[in-house]
């Protein structure tokens, strides 16, 4: 128990007041001399001393009432703080594959060491398999508040692919340390069969970048083995043979309808589509017409509609224009399946900065193999200033969990005062 205003406890010295009053009433009976007591009947005195047991009860009740009033002024708080670890280290599992990180863990002071996973299990050895999907850092940051520890230090890679939702606000006793483990990944993520070769799509990533590039291998190459059904391919890797689904290229048909007020957007989108076709070496059929010339769309076409008029119906996909100043990308999902929205007018700056051709690959579905498992290849790390969750003001590690007792003391004081008044009335005190 602790007190918000401990100086009021000096007022407990006032308990001597009711004690002095009761002792003062213990004075001797005054004796009056008379000439004769013949006619005075003999009686037992009603009291032989000034303090009967009932009056002792009054003294106790009054002293308790005064003591409770002093405690109320001192505002006591009951400390309900549970047993806590003074220091806890939380480490992202992927860091344990690095020998230098394991050496650092062994040199840490005696403290609890846990994994940055749901439930935060304690580390028992270093046989931890790297998660194919990075932790959801900001969601786990909110769960960290439930750990019973005065201070928490989190070692993490701060991967961009592990960021979801809005930046949370957490207690100030959680400290984040971003470590570059030096991990580098180069892996084949997809295979597409063309007329006389196989296009292997490869991903390469480290803490500073993520890049995709193509590699063409002849169908009859000794390094490739196509299944009898032609739907999968095997090729050697450092870790052994790997099997991937093998798809065939199909011509992509796009219809672009535009209004004269969107000439710039038409030119930038056309250039992006042609860049995608050259990069993927995939045939893309692009037909460009004015919006007034389009009445009906072939079911096989993906429609790009740059016009204030309502677009015609299409089954393969639709890209329309709707400016949104709050959008963080040029191409955003729309309200329906395979419906996308161009959120701003195009210029050389935003087309280059936001990599419009890459976004076009995504909405046209040309790299579905990349979209299926993109996060396991993305090792880009965030800057600590952008990664660190917000700290709540006044929520540092010294914060204690206390329960105020003032309300209960007021209730007890009321009961004591009522009892004292009833007893005093009965005793005529």
Tab-separated table of C-alpha atoms in Angstrom:
chain	number	residue	atom	x	y	z
A	1	UNK	CA	0.000	0.000	0.000
A	2	UNK	CA	1.186	3.508	-0.741
A	3	UNK	CA	-0.212	7.026	-0.249
A	4	UNK	CA	-0.612	9.871	-2.718
A	5	UNK	CA	-0.504	12.478	0.099
A	6	UNK	CA	1.583	10.880	2.878
A	7	UNK	CA	2.089	14.225	4.673
A	8	UNK	CA	-1.492	14.023	5.964
A	9	UNK	CA	-0.472	11.017	8.076
A	10	UNK	CA	0.975	13.495	10.574
A	11	UNK	CA	-2.639	14.323	11.413
A	12	UNK	CA	-2.901	10.930	13.143
A	13	UNK	CA	-1.429	12.722	16.154
A	14	UNK	CA	-4.904	14.274	16.535
A	15	UNK	CA	-6.091	10.899	17.897
A	16	UNK	CA	-4.970	12.163	21.282
A	17	UNK	CA	-7.894	14.639	21.266
A	18	UNK	CA	-10.778	12.162	21.850
A	19	UNK	CA	-8.573	10.271	24.328
A	20	UNK	CA	-7.937	13.451	26.315
A	21	UNK	CA	-11.653	14.305	26.320
A	22	UNK	CA	-12.579	10.916	27.742
A	23	UNK	CA	-9.828	11.015	30.334
A	24	UNK	CA	-10.823	14.539	31.363
A	25	UNK	CA	-14.294	13.248	32.218
A	26	UNK	CA	-12.685	10.870	34.754
A	27	UNK	CA	-12.688	13.557	37.482
A	28	UNK	CA	-13.561	12.779	41.134
A	29	UNK	CA	-17.074	13.341	42.482
A	30	UNK	CA	-17.351	16.553	44.532
A	31	UNK	CA	-18.109	15.946	48.236
A	32	UNK	CA	-20.640	18.249	49.981
A	33	UNK	CA	-20.646	18.315	53.778
A	34	UNK	CA	-24.081	18.339	55.429
A	35	UNK	CA	-25.140	18.425	59.056
A	36	UNK	CA	-27.162	15.260	59.156
A	37	UNK	CA	-27.751	12.382	56.805
A	38	UNK	CA	-30.571	10.864	58.892
A	39	UNK	CA	-33.240	11.558	56.286
A	40	UNK	CA	-31.070	10.637	53.247
A	41	UNK	CA	-31.917	7.185	52.039
A	42	UNK	CA	-29.046	4.844	51.320
A	43	UNK	CA	-28.500	4.230	47.605
A	44	UNK	CA	-25.935	2.503	45.501
A	45	UNK	CA	-23.997	5.053	43.484
A	46	UNK	CA	-24.824	4.826	39.765
A	47	UNK	CA	-21.176	4.866	38.814
A	48	UNK	CA	-18.025	4.312	40.723
A	49	UNK	CA	-15.754	5.670	38.023
A	50	UNK	CA	-16.215	7.838	34.971
A	51	UNK	CA	-15.568	5.327	32.174
A	52	UNK	CA	-17.883	2.387	31.700
A	53	UNK	CA	-17.315	-0.213	28.975
A	54	UNK	CA	-19.876	1.496	26.716
A	55	UNK	CA	-17.900	4.682	26.973
A	56	UNK	CA	-14.760	2.786	26.051
A	57	UNK	CA	-16.603	1.698	22.906
A	58	UNK	CA	-17.421	5.343	22.191
A	59	UNK	CA	-13.762	6.236	22.588
A	60	UNK	CA	-12.726	3.488	20.161
A	61	UNK	CA	-15.375	4.496	17.591
A	62	UNK	CA	-14.389	8.163	17.720
A	63	UNK	CA	-10.689	7.408	17.402
A	64	UNK	CA	-11.352	5.057	14.476
A	65	UNK	CA	-13.498	7.694	12.738
A	66	UNK	CA	-10.798	10.336	13.112
A	67	UNK	CA	-8.111	7.893	11.915
A	68	UNK	CA	-10.177	6.970	8.830
A	69	UNK	CA	-10.666	10.646	7.986
A	70	UNK	CA	-6.875	11.141	8.080
A	71	UNK	CA	-6.350	8.072	5.834
A	72	UNK	CA	-8.883	9.402	3.351
A	73	UNK	CA	-6.985	12.686	3.140
A	74	UNK	CA	-3.744	10.723	2.568
A	75	UNK	CA	-5.427	8.833	-0.341
A	76	UNK	CA	-4.121	5.277	0.109
A	77	UNK	CA	-3.650	3.033	-2.961
A	78	UNK	CA	-3.391	-0.730	-2.889
A	79	UNK	CA	-0.444	-1.947	-4.966
A	80	UNK	CA	-1.701	-4.800	-7.144
A	81	UNK	CA	1.394	-4.949	-9.313
A	82	UNK	CA	2.014	-8.645	-10.136
A	83	UNK	CA	5.392	-10.295	-10.103
A	84	UNK	CA	7.285	-9.091	-13.183
A	85	UNK	CA	10.562	-9.825	-14.909
A	86	UNK	CA	12.918	-6.846	-14.640
A	87	UNK	CA	14.061	-7.313	-18.270
A	88	UNK	CA	12.819	-9.391	-21.210
A	89	UNK	CA	14.454	-9.874	-24.614
A	90	UNK	CA	12.231	-10.736	-27.580
A	91	UNK	CA	14.032	-11.942	-30.720
A	92	UNK	CA	12.682	-12.488	-34.216
A	93	UNK	CA	13.107	-16.194	-35.126
A	94	UNK	CA	14.891	-15.475	-38.411
A	95	UNK	CA	17.775	-13.832	-36.518
A	96	UNK	CA	18.634	-17.095	-34.752
A	97	UNK	CA	20.023	-18.561	-37.990
A	98	UNK	CA	22.894	-16.072	-37.748
A	99	UNK	CA	25.866	-17.250	-35.657
A	100	UNK	CA	26.738	-13.678	-34.617
A	101	UNK	CA	23.206	-13.151	-33.286
A	102	UNK	CA	23.410	-16.384	-31.283
A	103	UNK	CA	26.714	-15.233	-29.787
A	104	UNK	CA	25.088	-11.935	-28.845
A	105	UNK	CA	22.208	-13.789	-27.138
A	106	UNK	CA	24.658	-15.858	-25.094
A	107	UNK	CA	26.326	-12.652	-23.894
A	108	UNK	CA	23.074	-11.019	-22.761
A	109	UNK	CA	22.605	-10.422	-19.011
A	110	UNK	CA	20.468	-12.878	-17.103
A	111	UNK	CA	16.945	-12.208	-18.345
A	112	UNK	CA	13.958	-13.876	-19.991
A	113	UNK	CA	14.475	-14.487	-23.738
A	114	UNK	CA	11.447	-15.091	-25.960
A	115	UNK	CA	10.606	-15.448	-29.650
A	116	UNK	CA	8.786	-12.751	-31.597
A	117	UNK	CA	5.834	-15.004	-32.358
A	118	UNK	CA	2.254	-15.226	-31.207
A	119	UNK	CA	2.335	-16.232	-27.537
A	120	UNK	CA	6.037	-15.244	-27.235
A	121	UNK	CA	7.393	-18.720	-26.308
A	122	UNK	CA	10.697	-18.906	-24.470
A	123	UNK	CA	13.757	-19.889	-26.493
A	124	UNK	CA	14.985	-23.438	-25.888
A	125	UNK	CA	18.075	-23.864	-28.073
A	126	UNK	CA	18.500	-22.412	-31.524
A	127	UNK	CA	16.740	-25.000	-33.665
A	128	UNK	CA	14.163	-22.504	-34.931
A	129	UNK	CA	12.921	-22.783	-38.514
A	130	UNK	CA	12.680	-19.489	-40.385
A	131	UNK	CA	9.046	-18.496	-40.853
A	132	UNK	CA	7.980	-18.310	-44.503
A	133	UNK	CA	5.886	-15.256	-43.610
A	134	UNK	CA	7.426	-12.488	-41.463
A	135	UNK	CA	5.798	-11.583	-38.138
A	136	UNK	CA	3.002	-9.020	-38.113
A	137	UNK	CA	5.126	-6.572	-36.151
A	138	UNK	CA	2.566	-3.948	-35.199
A	139	UNK	CA	-0.023	-6.519	-34.127
A	140	UNK	CA	2.573	-8.335	-32.009
A	141	UNK	CA	3.680	-4.986	-30.550
A	142	UNK	CA	0.239	-4.575	-28.991
A	143	UNK	CA	0.417	-8.117	-27.567
A	144	UNK	CA	3.826	-7.345	-26.044
A	145	UNK	CA	2.090	-5.043	-23.568
A	146	UNK	CA	0.647	-8.126	-21.854
A	147	UNK	CA	4.091	-9.479	-20.954
A	148	UNK	CA	4.811	-9.038	-17.245
A	149	UNK	CA	8.104	-7.219	-17.578
A	150	UNK	CA	9.402	-3.834	-16.475
A	151	UNK	CA	11.397	-3.397	-19.687
A	152	UNK	CA	11.216	-5.214	-23.044
A	153	UNK	CA	13.898	-5.094	-25.751
A	154	UNK	CA	12.899	-6.410	-29.186
A	155	UNK	CA	15.537	-7.461	-31.746
A	156	UNK	CA	14.036	-7.572	-35.235
A	157	UNK	CA	14.814	-7.341	-38.943
A	158	UNK	CA	11.893	-4.870	-39.398
A	159	UNK	CA	10.886	-6.328	-42.766
A	160	UNK	CA	8.657	-4.194	-44.969
A	161	UNK	CA	6.472	-7.235	-45.718
A	162	UNK	CA	5.635	-7.603	-42.015
A	163	UNK	CA	3.905	-4.212	-41.746
A	164	UNK	CA	0.101	-4.319	-41.705
A	165	UNK	CA	-2.495	-1.771	-40.677
A	166	UNK	CA	-1.989	1.491	-38.832
A	167	UNK	CA	0.972	2.278	-36.597
A	168	UNK	CA	-0.097	1.401	-33.017
A	169	UNK	CA	0.501	3.261	-29.769
A	170	UNK	CA	2.160	1.146	-27.088
A	171	UNK	CA	3.774	1.518	-23.666
A	172	UNK	CA	7.067	3.301	-23.357
A	173	UNK	CA	8.842	0.306	-21.768
A	174	UNK	CA	9.143	-1.517	-25.142
A	175	UNK	CA	12.351	-0.710	-27.027
A	176	UNK	CA	13.044	-1.789	-30.620
A	177	UNK	CA	16.464	-2.633	-32.073
A	178	UNK	CA	16.669	-3.225	-35.846
A	179	UNK	CA	19.419	-5.661	-36.874
A	180	UNK	CA	20.621	-6.357	-40.406
A	181	UNK	CA	21.376	-10.083	-40.374
A	182	UNK	CA	23.009	-9.862	-43.792
A	183	UNK	CA	20.588	-12.388	-45.270
A	184	UNK	CA	20.315	-12.480	-49.053
A	185	UNK	CA	17.827	-14.557	-51.049
A	186	UNK	CA	17.901	-15.524	-54.703
A	187	UNK	CA	15.180	-17.938	-55.698
A	188	UNK	CA	13.120	-19.012	-58.692
A	189	UNK	CA	9.476	-18.159	-58.106
A	190	UNK	CA	7.793	-19.077	-61.381
A	191	UNK	CA	8.189	-20.802	-64.731
A	192	UNK	CA	6.426	-19.993	-68.013
A	193	UNK	CA	6.746	-22.057	-71.187
A	194	UNK	CA	7.131	-20.241	-74.480
A	195	UNK	CA	7.500	-21.662	-77.979
A	196	UNK	CA	11.049	-23.037	-77.666
A	197	UNK	CA	12.191	-22.069	-74.154
A	198	UNK	CA	11.177	-21.772	-70.523
A	199	UNK	CA	11.172	-18.369	-68.831
A	200	UNK	CA	12.242	-18.619	-65.200
A	201	UNK	CA	11.172	-15.697	-63.043
A	202	UNK	CA	13.691	-15.154	-60.258
A	203	UNK	CA	13.585	-12.983	-57.172
A	204	UNK	CA	16.601	-11.492	-55.420
A	205	UNK	CA	16.350	-9.558	-52.184
A	206	UNK	CA	18.297	-8.268	-49.200
A	207	UNK	CA	17.685	-5.635	-46.535
A	208	UNK	CA	18.098	-2.858	-49.107
A	209	UNK	CA	16.269	-4.015	-52.234
A	210	UNK	CA	13.894	-6.459	-53.948
A	211	UNK	CA	14.305	-7.249	-57.651
A	212	UNK	CA	12.709	-9.658	-60.116
A	213	UNK	CA	14.428	-10.736	-63.316
A	214	UNK	CA	13.933	-13.300	-66.071
A	215	UNK	CA	16.161	-16.118	-67.222
A	216	UNK	CA	15.434	-18.064	-70.405
A	217	UNK	CA	16.428	-21.704	-70.593
A	218	UNK	CA	16.006	-23.969	-73.607
A	219	UNK	CA	13.330	-26.625	-73.399
A	220	UNK	CA	15.907	-29.333	-74.134
A	221	UNK	CA	18.385	-28.064	-71.542
A	222	UNK	CA	19.938	-30.724	-69.320
A	223	UNK	CA	19.234	-28.570	-66.272
A	224	UNK	CA	15.462	-28.766	-66.780
A	225	UNK	CA	13.100	-31.693	-66.563
A	226	UNK	CA	9.520	-31.146	-67.695
A	227	UNK	CA	6.911	-33.574	-66.411
A	228	UNK	CA	5.105	-35.899	-68.782
A	229	UNK	CA	1.884	-33.941	-68.365
A	230	UNK	CA	3.748	-30.689	-69.084
A	231	UNK	CA	2.319	-28.897	-66.043
A	232	UNK	CA	5.448	-28.830	-63.840
A	233	UNK	CA	9.195	-28.490	-64.132
A	234	UNK	CA	12.170	-29.692	-62.086
A	235	UNK	CA	15.530	-27.957	-61.927
A	236	UNK	CA	18.555	-28.175	-59.602
A	237	UNK	CA	19.225	-25.728	-56.799
A	238	UNK	CA	21.862	-25.577	-54.073
A	239	UNK	CA	19.376	-27.169	-51.663
A	240	UNK	CA	18.436	-29.963	-54.130
A	241	UNK	CA	15.885	-30.506	-56.849
A	242	UNK	CA	12.968	-28.083	-56.923
A	243	UNK	CA	9.603	-28.473	-58.625
A	244	UNK	CA	7.494	-25.550	-59.852
A	245	UNK	CA	4.206	-25.341	-61.750
A	246	UNK	CA	4.785	-24.710	-65.458
A	247	UNK	CA	2.331	-22.407	-67.218
A	248	UNK	CA	2.029	-21.481	-70.859
A	249	UNK	CA	1.900	-17.955	-72.166
A	250	UNK	CA	-1.416	-16.800	-73.485
A	251	UNK	CA	-1.910	-13.565	-75.419
A	252	UNK	CA	-3.373	-10.837	-73.252
A	253	UNK	CA	-5.969	-8.672	-74.958
A	254	UNK	CA	-6.525	-5.133	-73.684
A	255	UNK	CA	-9.011	-2.558	-74.902
A	256	UNK	CA	-8.288	1.069	-73.970
A	257	UNK	CA	-11.119	3.561	-74.336
A	258	UNK	CA	-10.307	7.214	-73.722
A	259	UNK	CA	-11.755	10.716	-73.740
A	260	UNK	CA	-9.791	13.712	-75.005
A	261	UNK	CA	-9.368	14.957	-71.424
A	262	UNK	CA	-7.250	11.862	-70.635
A	263	UNK	CA	-4.709	11.991	-73.464
A	264	UNK	CA	-1.745	12.085	-71.075
A	265	UNK	CA	-3.043	9.098	-69.102
A	266	UNK	CA	-3.596	7.186	-72.358
A	267	UNK	CA	0.023	7.739	-73.437
A	268	UNK	CA	1.554	6.749	-70.085
A	269	UNK	CA	-0.574	3.600	-69.768
A	270	UNK	CA	0.210	2.612	-73.359
A	271	UNK	CA	3.947	3.016	-72.731
A	272	UNK	CA	3.705	0.994	-69.515
A	273	UNK	CA	1.865	-1.874	-71.215
A	274	UNK	CA	4.453	-2.019	-73.990
A	275	UNK	CA	7.281	-2.009	-71.435
A	276	UNK	CA	5.625	-4.931	-69.632
A	277	UNK	CA	5.291	-6.849	-72.894
A	278	UNK	CA	8.989	-6.358	-73.718
A	279	UNK	CA	10.146	-7.225	-70.201
A	280	UNK	CA	8.098	-10.421	-69.939
A	281	UNK	CA	8.496	-11.230	-73.628
A	282	UNK	CA	4.783	-11.907	-73.612
A	283	UNK	CA	2.386	-11.001	-76.357
A	284	UNK	CA	-0.055	-8.258	-75.317
A	285	UNK	CA	-2.650	-7.137	-77.834
A	286	UNK	CA	-3.564	-3.484	-77.150
A	287	UNK	CA	-6.445	-1.833	-78.976
A	288	UNK	CA	-6.952	1.915	-78.447
A	289	UNK	CA	-10.281	3.582	-79.290
A	290	UNK	CA	-12.150	6.713	-78.322
A	291	UNK	CA	-14.884	6.181	-75.781
A	292	UNK	CA	-17.536	7.164	-78.356
A	293	UNK	CA	-16.387	4.348	-80.651
A	294	UNK	CA	-16.898	1.583	-78.078
A	295	UNK	CA	-20.373	0.181	-77.645
A	296	UNK	CA	-19.613	-3.377	-76.615
A	297	UNK	CA	-16.508	-5.093	-75.199
A	298	UNK	CA	-15.383	-8.564	-76.270
A	299	UNK	CA	-15.471	-10.927	-73.201
A	300	UNK	CA	-11.774	-11.718	-73.668
A	301	UNK	CA	-10.619	-8.100	-73.278
A	302	UNK	CA	-9.352	-6.350	-70.178
A	303	UNK	CA	-10.923	-2.876	-70.366
A	304	UNK	CA	-9.103	0.359	-69.493
A	305	UNK	CA	-11.730	3.110	-69.402
A	306	UNK	CA	-10.461	6.708	-69.284
A	307	UNK	CA	-13.684	8.640	-69.654
A	308	UNK	CA	-16.240	10.484	-67.511
A	309	UNK	CA	-18.919	8.249	-69.056
A	310	UNK	CA	-19.970	4.950	-67.478
A	311	UNK	CA	-17.900	2.011	-68.801
A	312	UNK	CA	-19.474	-0.858	-70.766
A	313	UNK	CA	-19.734	-4.321	-69.233
A	314	UNK	CA	-16.684	-6.613	-69.243
A	315	UNK	CA	-15.846	-9.978	-67.688
A	316	UNK	CA	-12.031	-10.015	-67.749
A	317	UNK	CA	-11.236	-6.926	-65.671
A	318	UNK	CA	-11.745	-3.189	-65.566
A	319	UNK	CA	-9.560	-0.153	-64.848
A	320	UNK	CA	-11.366	3.180	-64.436
A	321	UNK	CA	-10.346	6.657	-63.253
A	322	UNK	CA	-11.406	8.049	-59.882
A	323	UNK	CA	-9.125	10.566	-58.255
A	324	UNK	CA	-8.324	9.863	-54.604
A	325	UNK	CA	-5.841	12.175	-52.859
A	326	UNK	CA	-5.554	9.798	-49.877
A	327	UNK	CA	-4.545	6.739	-51.922
A	328	UNK	CA	-0.956	5.536	-51.501
A	329	UNK	CA	-0.761	3.888	-54.946
A	330	UNK	CA	-1.719	4.854	-58.476
A	331	UNK	CA	-3.670	1.630	-59.047
A	332	UNK	CA	-5.953	0.524	-56.240
A	333	UNK	CA	-8.565	-2.254	-55.966
A	334	UNK	CA	-12.118	-1.122	-56.724
A	335	UNK	CA	-15.460	-2.137	-55.286
A	336	UNK	CA	-15.855	-5.346	-57.305
A	337	UNK	CA	-13.682	-8.326	-58.217
A	338	UNK	CA	-11.044	-7.498	-60.845
A	339	UNK	CA	-12.095	-3.866	-60.747
A	340	UNK	CA	-9.224	-1.397	-60.300
A	341	UNK	CA	-9.059	2.375	-60.007
A	342	UNK	CA	-6.507	4.873	-61.331
A	343	UNK	CA	-6.326	7.298	-58.398
A	344	UNK	CA	-4.512	10.299	-59.942
A	345	UNK	CA	-3.593	12.019	-63.194
A	346	UNK	CA	-0.355	10.623	-64.596
A	347	UNK	CA	2.893	12.477	-65.086
A	348	UNK	CA	6.542	11.535	-65.459
A	349	UNK	CA	7.187	11.971	-61.740
A	350	UNK	CA	4.501	9.707	-60.251
A	351	UNK	CA	4.787	7.111	-63.026
A	352	UNK	CA	8.500	6.703	-62.268
A	353	UNK	CA	8.303	7.011	-58.486
A	354	UNK	CA	5.459	4.500	-58.120
A	355	UNK	CA	6.649	2.058	-60.802
A	356	UNK	CA	3.495	2.065	-62.894
A	357	UNK	CA	4.587	-0.869	-65.147
A	358	UNK	CA	5.017	-3.100	-62.078
A	359	UNK	CA	1.537	-2.160	-60.904
A	360	UNK	CA	0.177	-2.976	-64.356
A	361	UNK	CA	1.726	-6.458	-64.146
A	362	UNK	CA	-0.134	-6.980	-60.893
A	363	UNK	CA	-3.601	-5.916	-62.034
A	364	UNK	CA	-3.320	-7.786	-65.361
A	365	UNK	CA	-2.483	-10.974	-63.478
A	366	UNK	CA	0.664	-11.618	-65.505
A	367	UNK	CA	2.725	-12.642	-62.471
A	368	UNK	CA	0.223	-14.619	-60.442
A	369	UNK	CA	3.050	-16.877	-59.262
A	370	UNK	CA	4.682	-13.863	-57.583
A	371	UNK	CA	1.461	-12.686	-55.948
A	372	UNK	CA	0.814	-16.085	-54.358
A	373	UNK	CA	3.842	-16.022	-52.016
A	374	UNK	CA	5.561	-12.647	-52.300
A	375	UNK	CA	6.525	-12.062	-48.672
A	376	UNK	CA	8.950	-14.930	-48.295
A	377	UNK	CA	11.181	-13.333	-50.964
A	378	UNK	CA	11.001	-9.758	-49.678
A	379	UNK	CA	13.825	-8.996	-47.224
A	380	UNK	CA	13.671	-5.209	-47.446
A	381	UNK	CA	14.007	-3.546	-44.034
A	382	UNK	CA	12.326	-0.385	-42.805
A	383	UNK	CA	14.075	2.581	-41.236
A	384	UNK	CA	13.736	2.507	-37.439
A	385	UNK	CA	11.964	5.895	-37.376
A	386	UNK	CA	9.232	4.613	-39.692
A	387	UNK	CA	9.085	1.159	-38.113
A	388	UNK	CA	8.972	1.973	-34.390
A	389	UNK	CA	5.401	2.066	-32.948
A	390	UNK	CA	4.268	5.239	-31.218
A	391	UNK	CA	4.897	5.481	-27.474
A	392	UNK	CA	1.999	6.493	-25.233
A	393	UNK	CA	2.656	9.650	-23.217
A	394	UNK	CA	3.148	8.935	-19.525
A	395	UNK	CA	3.293	5.157	-20.043
A	396	UNK	CA	6.895	4.427	-19.134
A	397	UNK	CA	8.316	1.416	-17.388
A	398	UNK	CA	7.911	2.919	-13.908
A	399	UNK	CA	4.129	2.927	-14.167
A	400	UNK	CA	2.438	0.896	-11.430
A	401	UNK	CA	-0.968	-0.701	-11.299
A	402	UNK	CA	-2.719	0.599	-8.148
A	403	UNK	CA	-6.280	0.410	-6.902
A	404	UNK	CA	-7.638	3.419	-4.931
A	405	UNK	CA	-9.196	2.648	-1.534
A	406	UNK	CA	-10.786	6.055	-0.862
A	407	UNK	CA	-14.304	4.961	-1.814
A	408	UNK	CA	-14.286	2.015	0.608
A	409	UNK	CA	-12.853	4.179	3.392
A	410	UNK	CA	-15.664	6.741	2.961
A	411	UNK	CA	-18.212	3.921	3.263
A	412	UNK	CA	-16.563	2.566	6.410
A	413	UNK	CA	-16.364	6.081	7.892
A	414	UNK	CA	-20.079	6.586	7.328
A	415	UNK	CA	-20.877	3.331	9.104
A	416	UNK	CA	-18.663	4.250	12.060
A	417	UNK	CA	-20.202	7.714	12.415
A	418	UNK	CA	-23.741	6.332	12.394
A	419	UNK	CA	-22.792	3.682	14.965
A	420	UNK	CA	-21.090	6.254	17.166
A	421	UNK	CA	-24.093	8.604	17.090
A	422	UNK	CA	-26.532	5.809	17.946
A	423	UNK	CA	-24.379	4.596	20.831
A	424	UNK	CA	-23.830	8.161	22.101
A	425	UNK	CA	-27.575	8.809	22.070
A	426	UNK	CA	-28.232	5.636	24.061
A	427	UNK	CA	-25.550	6.506	26.605
A	428	UNK	CA	-26.494	10.209	26.645
A	429	UNK	CA	-22.922	11.160	25.859
